[in-house]
Coordinates of C-alpha atoms and ligand atoms in Angstrom, one line a residue:
M292 CA 101.3 98.1 125.4
L293 CA 101.2 95.3 122.9
T294 CA 103.7 95.7 120.0
L295 CA 103.1 94.2 116.6
H296 CA 106.3 93.8 114.7
N297 CA 107.7 91.8 111.7
P298 CA 111.4 91.8 111.0
L299 CA 110.5 91.5 107.2
H300 CA 110.5 95.3 107.3
H301 CA 114.3 94.9 106.5
L302 CA 113.3 93.8 103.0
H303 CA 112.5 97.5 102.1
Q304 CA 115.9 99.1 101.8
G305 CA 115.7 102.2 99.6
R306 CA 119.1 103.4 98.5
H307 CA 118.4 106.9 97.1
E308 CA 115.8 109.6 97.0
M309 CA 115.7 112.6 94.6
F310 CA 116.7 115.9 96.4
R311 CA 117.6 119.2 94.6
G312 CA 118.6 117.4 91.4
H313 CA 120.7 114.8 93.1
L314 CA 120.1 111.2 94.3
V315 CA 120.9 111.4 98.1
P316 CA 120.8 108.5 100.6
C317 CA 117.4 107.7 101.9
H318 CA 116.3 109.1 105.3
E319 CA 113.8 106.3 105.8
T320 CA 116.0 103.4 106.9
A321 CA 115.6 100.1 108.6
Q322 CA 118.0 101.3 111.3
R323 CA 115.3 103.7 112.5
L324 CA 113.0 100.9 113.4
D325 CA 115.7 98.8 115.0
H326 CA 116.4 101.7 117.4
V327 CA 112.7 101.8 118.4
L328 CA 112.7 98.1 119.0
A329 CA 115.8 98.2 121.1
E330 CA 114.3 101.0 123.2
L331 CA 111.1 99.1 123.7
Q332 CA 112.9 96.1 124.9
R333 CA 115.3 98.1 127.1
R334 CA 112.3 99.6 128.9
A335 CA 110.3 96.2 128.8
L336 CA 107.2 97.9 127.5
G337 CA 104.9 94.8 127.2
A338 CA 104.6 91.9 124.8
L339 CA 106.0 91.8 121.3
R340 CA 104.1 89.8 118.7
T341 CA 104.4 89.0 115.0
P342 CA 101.1 89.2 113.1
A343 CA 99.5 85.9 112.2
L344 CA 97.1 87.4 109.6
D345 CA 96.9 85.1 106.6
D346 CA 97.4 86.3 103.0
A347 CA 93.8 86.1 102.0
A348 CA 92.6 88.1 105.0
L349 CA 95.3 90.7 104.4
D350 CA 94.5 91.0 100.7
A351 CA 90.8 91.6 101.6
A352 CA 91.8 94.3 104.0
L353 CA 94.1 96.0 101.5
A354 CA 91.3 96.0 98.9
Q355 CA 89.1 98.0 101.3
I356 CA 91.6 100.9 101.2
H357 CA 93.5 100.6 97.9
S358 CA 92.4 100.3 94.3
P359 CA 92.8 96.9 92.5
R360 CA 95.0 98.4 89.8
Y361 CA 97.3 100.1 92.3
L362 CA 97.7 96.9 94.3
R363 CA 98.4 94.9 91.2
F364 CA 101.0 97.4 90.1
I365 CA 102.9 97.6 93.4
E366 CA 102.9 93.8 93.7
H367 CA 104.7 93.2 90.4
A368 CA 106.6 96.5 90.0
W369 CA 110.0 95.2 91.0
D370 CA 109.8 92.3 88.7
E371 CA 108.8 94.5 85.8
W372 CA 111.6 96.9 86.6
V373 CA 114.2 94.2 86.4
A374 CA 112.6 92.7 83.3
L375 CA 113.2 96.0 81.5
D376 CA 117.0 95.5 82.0
P377 CA 118.7 93.0 84.4
A378 CA 121.1 95.8 85.4
N379 CA 118.2 97.5 87.0
A380 CA 118.4 95.1 89.9
E381 CA 121.4 97.1 91.1
H382 CA 119.4 100.3 91.7
D383 CA 115.9 101.2 92.9
A384 CA 113.0 102.3 90.7
L385 CA 112.0 106.0 91.0
P386 CA 109.3 107.8 89.0
S387 CA 110.2 110.8 86.8
V388 CA 107.0 111.6 84.8
W389 CA 103.5 112.3 86.1
P390 CA 100.1 113.0 84.5
A391 CA 99.3 116.7 84.9
P392 CA 95.7 117.8 85.4
G393 CA 93.8 117.5 82.2
M394 CA 95.9 114.4 81.1
R395 CA 94.4 110.9 81.1
R396 CA 94.4 108.7 84.3
D397 CA 91.8 106.3 83.1
V398 CA 93.9 104.6 80.4
L399 CA 96.5 102.3 82.1
P400 CA 99.8 102.8 80.2
E401 CA 101.9 99.9 79.0
S402 CA 105.1 101.7 79.8
F403 CA 106.5 100.9 83.2
A404 CA 107.8 104.5 83.6
A405 CA 104.4 105.9 82.9
R406 CA 102.7 103.6 85.4
M407 CA 105.3 104.5 88.0
G408 CA 104.2 108.1 87.6
L409 CA 100.5 107.4 87.4
F410 CA 100.7 105.6 90.8
S411 CA 102.9 108.1 92.7
F412 CA 103.3 111.8 93.6
D413 CA 107.0 112.3 94.3
A414 CA 110.5 111.1 93.4
G415 CA 111.5 110.5 97.0
T416 CA 110.0 107.0 97.4
P417 CA 112.2 104.4 95.9
L418 CA 110.6 101.1 95.1
T419 CA 113.0 98.2 95.9
A420 CA 113.1 94.4 95.6
G421 CA 111.5 93.9 99.0
S422 CA 109.2 96.9 99.2
W423 CA 106.0 95.0 98.5
R424 CA 106.7 92.2 101.0
A425 CA 107.8 94.7 103.7
A426 CA 104.8 97.0 103.2
R427 CA 102.4 94.0 103.4
A428 CA 104.1 92.8 106.6
G429 CA 103.8 96.3 108.0
A430 CA 100.1 96.6 107.0
A431 CA 99.4 93.4 108.9
C432 CA 100.9 94.9 112.0
A433 CA 98.6 97.9 111.8
I434 CA 95.5 95.7 111.2
E435 CA 96.3 93.4 114.1
A436 CA 97.1 96.4 116.4
A437 CA 93.6 97.7 115.6
R438 CA 91.9 94.3 116.2
A439 CA 93.7 93.8 119.5
V440 CA 92.5 97.1 121.0
S441 CA 89.0 96.7 119.6
A442 CA 88.7 93.3 121.2
G443 CA 89.7 94.9 124.5
A444 CA 92.7 92.6 125.0
V445 CA 94.8 95.7 125.6
R446 CA 94.0 99.5 125.9
G447 CA 96.9 100.4 123.6
A448 CA 98.7 98.6 120.8
F449 CA 101.7 99.7 118.7
A450 CA 102.3 98.8 115.1
L451 CA 106.1 99.0 114.9
S452 CA 106.3 98.8 111.1
R453 CA 107.9 100.4 108.1
P454 CA 107.8 101.6 105.4
P455 CA 105.4 104.3 106.8
G456 CA 101.9 104.8 105.4
H457 CA 100.2 108.1 105.9
H458 CA 101.1 109.7 102.6
A459 CA 99.9 106.7 100.5
G460 CA 96.4 107.1 99.0
T461 CA 93.9 104.8 97.4
D462 CA 96.0 104.5 94.2
F463 CA 99.4 106.3 94.8
F464 CA 102.6 106.0 96.7
G465 CA 104.9 108.8 97.9
G466 CA 106.5 110.3 101.0
Y467 CA 108.2 107.0 101.7
C468 CA 104.8 105.3 101.9
F469 CA 103.1 102.5 99.9
L470 CA 100.2 101.2 101.9
N471 CA 98.3 103.4 104.3
N472 CA 98.7 101.6 107.6
A473 CA 96.7 104.2 109.6
A474 CA 93.8 103.9 107.2
L475 CA 93.9 100.1 107.3
A476 CA 93.8 100.3 111.1
A477 CA 90.9 102.7 111.1
Q478 CA 88.9 100.5 108.7
A479 CA 89.8 97.4 110.8
L480 CA 88.3 99.2 113.8
R481 CA 85.1 99.9 111.9
D482 CA 84.9 96.3 110.7
S483 CA 85.3 95.1 114.3
G484 CA 82.2 97.0 115.4
R485 CA 83.5 100.4 116.4
T486 CA 81.1 103.0 115.0
R487 CA 83.1 106.3 115.1
V488 CA 86.8 106.1 114.6
A489 CA 89.2 109.0 114.9
V490 CA 92.6 109.2 113.3
L491 CA 95.0 111.6 115.0
D492 CA 98.1 112.2 112.9
V493 CA 101.0 113.8 114.8
D494 CA 103.7 113.2 112.2
Y495 CA 105.4 116.5 111.1
H496 CA 104.0 116.1 107.6
H497 CA 100.4 116.3 106.7
G498 CA 98.7 112.9 106.4
N499 CA 97.4 113.6 102.9
G500 CA 96.8 109.9 102.0
T501 CA 94.7 109.3 105.1
Q502 CA 92.8 112.6 104.7
A503 CA 91.9 111.7 101.0
I504 CA 90.8 108.2 101.8
F505 CA 88.3 109.3 104.4
Y506 CA 87.4 112.7 103.0
E507 CA 83.8 111.9 102.1
R508 CA 83.1 109.7 105.1
A509 CA 81.4 110.7 108.4
D510 CA 82.3 107.5 110.3
V511 CA 86.1 108.3 110.4
L512 CA 87.2 111.7 111.7
T513 CA 90.7 112.6 110.5
V514 CA 92.8 115.1 112.4
S515 CA 96.3 116.1 111.4
I516 CA 98.8 118.5 113.1
H517 CA 101.6 119.3 110.8
G518 CA 104.0 121.8 109.1
D519 CA 102.1 124.4 107.1
P520 CA 101.9 123.0 103.5
R521 CA 102.6 126.5 102.1
T522 CA 106.2 125.7 103.0
E523 CA 106.3 122.1 104.0
Y524 CA 106.0 118.7 102.3
P525 CA 103.5 117.4 100.9
F526 CA 102.7 121.0 99.9
F527 CA 99.5 120.4 97.9
L528 CA 97.2 119.3 100.8
G529 CA 96.8 120.0 104.5
H530 CA 95.4 123.5 104.7
A531 CA 93.0 124.5 107.5
D532 CA 90.1 125.1 105.1
E533 CA 89.9 121.4 104.1
R534 CA 87.0 120.2 106.2
G535 CA 85.7 117.2 104.3
A536 CA 83.2 116.9 101.5
G537 CA 79.7 115.4 101.0
A538 CA 78.7 113.2 103.9
G539 CA 82.2 113.8 105.3
L540 CA 81.9 117.6 105.5
G541 CA 83.0 118.5 109.0
F542 CA 84.9 115.3 109.6
N543 CA 88.4 116.4 108.6
L544 CA 90.4 118.8 110.8
N545 CA 93.8 120.2 109.7
L546 CA 95.9 122.1 112.2
P547 CA 98.9 123.5 110.2
L548 CA 101.7 125.2 112.2
P549 CA 104.7 127.3 111.0
R550 CA 108.2 126.0 110.9
G551 CA 109.9 126.6 114.2
T552 CA 106.8 125.8 116.3
D553 CA 107.8 124.8 119.9
F554 CA 106.1 122.4 122.2
A555 CA 103.8 124.9 124.0
R556 CA 102.2 126.0 120.7
W557 CA 102.2 122.4 119.3
R558 CA 100.5 121.1 122.4
A559 CA 97.7 123.8 122.1
A560 CA 97.0 122.3 118.6
L561 CA 97.0 118.8 120.1
C562 CA 94.4 119.9 122.7
L563 CA 92.2 121.3 119.9
G564 CA 92.5 118.0 118.0
L565 CA 91.6 116.0 121.1
D566 CA 88.6 118.3 121.8
A567 CA 87.4 117.6 118.2
I568 CA 87.8 113.9 118.8
R569 CA 85.8 114.2 122.1
A570 CA 83.0 116.2 120.4
F571 CA 82.9 113.5 117.6
R572 CA 82.3 110.9 120.4
A573 CA 84.9 108.6 118.9
D574 CA 84.8 105.0 120.2
A575 CA 88.3 104.2 119.0
L576 CA 91.5 106.0 118.1
V577 CA 94.3 105.5 115.6
V578 CA 97.4 107.6 116.2
A579 CA 99.7 108.1 113.2
L580 CA 102.8 108.4 115.4
G581 CA 105.6 110.2 113.6
V582 CA 108.3 111.7 115.8
D583 CA 109.8 113.9 113.1
T584 CA 108.4 116.8 115.2
F585 CA 111.7 116.5 117.2
E586 CA 114.0 119.5 117.3
G587 CA 116.9 117.4 115.9
D588 CA 115.0 115.9 113.0
P589 CA 117.1 116.4 109.8
I590 CA 114.2 117.0 107.4
S591 CA 111.6 118.8 109.6
G592 CA 111.1 122.1 111.4
F593 CA 109.3 121.8 114.7
R594 CA 111.1 122.0 118.1
L595 CA 109.8 119.3 120.3
R596 CA 112.3 117.9 122.8
S597 CA 112.6 114.3 124.0
D598 CA 110.9 115.0 127.4
D599 CA 107.9 116.6 125.6
Y600 CA 106.9 113.2 124.1
G601 CA 105.9 111.9 127.5
Q602 CA 103.3 114.7 127.8
V603 CA 102.1 113.8 124.3
G604 CA 101.4 110.2 125.5
R605 CA 99.6 111.5 128.6
D606 CA 97.4 113.9 126.6
I607 CA 96.5 111.1 124.2
A608 CA 95.7 108.8 127.1
G609 CA 93.3 111.5 128.4
A610 CA 91.0 110.7 125.5
A611 CA 90.4 107.3 127.3
L612 CA 89.9 105.4 124.0
P613 CA 91.1 102.0 122.7
T614 CA 94.2 103.3 120.8
A615 CA 96.2 101.8 118.0
F616 CA 99.5 103.6 117.5
I617 CA 101.0 103.3 114.0
F618 CA 104.7 104.2 113.5
E619 CA 105.2 106.9 110.8
G620 CA 108.2 109.3 110.4
G621 CA 111.1 110.3 112.6
Y622 CA 114.6 110.6 111.0
A623 CA 116.9 111.6 113.9
V624 CA 118.1 108.1 114.1
A625 CA 119.8 108.2 117.5
E626 CA 116.7 109.6 119.2
V627 CA 113.9 108.0 117.3
G628 CA 113.6 105.2 119.8
I629 CA 113.7 107.3 122.9
N630 CA 111.1 109.8 121.5
T631 CA 108.7 107.1 120.3
V632 CA 108.9 105.0 123.5
N633 CA 108.5 108.2 125.6
V634 CA 105.0 108.6 124.1
L635 CA 104.0 104.9 124.5
E636 CA 105.4 104.5 128.1
A637 CA 103.6 107.7 129.3
F638 CA 100.4 106.5 127.6
D639 CA 100.6 103.2 129.5
A640 CA 101.4 104.9 132.8
A641 CA 98.5 107.4 132.6
Ligands
Q9C965 N1 114.8 116.4 101.7 C1 107.1 110.7 106.4 O1 107.5 111.3 107.4 N2 110.8 114.5 101.4 N3 107.4 111.0 105.2 C2 111.1 115.7 102.0 C3 113.6 116.2 102.4 C4 109.6 113.8 101.8 C5 108.2 112.2 104.9 C6 112.4 116.3 101.4 C7 109.3 113.6 103.2 C8 108.4 112.5 103.5 C9 106.3 109.4 106.6
ZN966 ZN1 106.8 112.8 108.4

């Protein structure tokens, strides 16, 4: 396993997210990633590399997935926030107003608060001084992981990056995500000559951003196993009847499961997802690897145990595809390293 990592992820340090009318400490911390890195090194799971992608190549890749006006906004948002009031530097920016259906999205507002809402879908994703640089560095990890497996240098590569990505869409942030790393990896695989790319999202939460980005495309199959959106975040997407649209009809598969789901039932869904990937005759795989399916996760509701993650890695290896793993959620800080590396180590050993 080749791991792509950039310590610049530390530049994204959210302080608070909105929860039940209060600002509470962020679940998505730099410490999470440090635990995964320590566990990777403890088990000596292959080489660690910092991406060498230059800024122009990265900008070109970002523009394939995200809209120009969204990228321009995120790049300059922190400076605008501090320009409103120098005291803003002491706390993060969060949106608090959004355009409802029927309201205008085509006119770019001058107001910073209005643009924060236009380009987001929740108040749980603080934008901080270093969010843009950290997210860019993370995106580069995902793209290089994809390129490495496509070139055949390694069978599996792991983008150990944060902030996570699978909730971010073409022109919105949310769910702790700004740039959609899994989508960037899938597109990088297409650009390197792979013709049918599958994205398997095993994070507890539905990968709404990734689904939306590829919803009308037949060259990228998106599969997500997640908490049922009737009760679980992100609530407004992720139902089983969402199957793709236009040319993409039949190329999206959602496998929602109820809160409390244990590993036996979760693994049955994984096998259905892998069957779909086989039927699609994918020639490359992106795994959006969130381990917030863990029984001890503080914000999620499935019941996977640490040992179960080895089986997840073996099942994924059974697809026998060049595989780019992209780090997503997982908030039980003490176990996030063990659970993540259990997947990767078992994949490598299979
Ligand atoms: N109090 C990812 O796992 N907030 N994002 C849930 C918890 C949003 C999760 C509310 C959870 C987003 C990448
Ligand atoms: Zn998640």
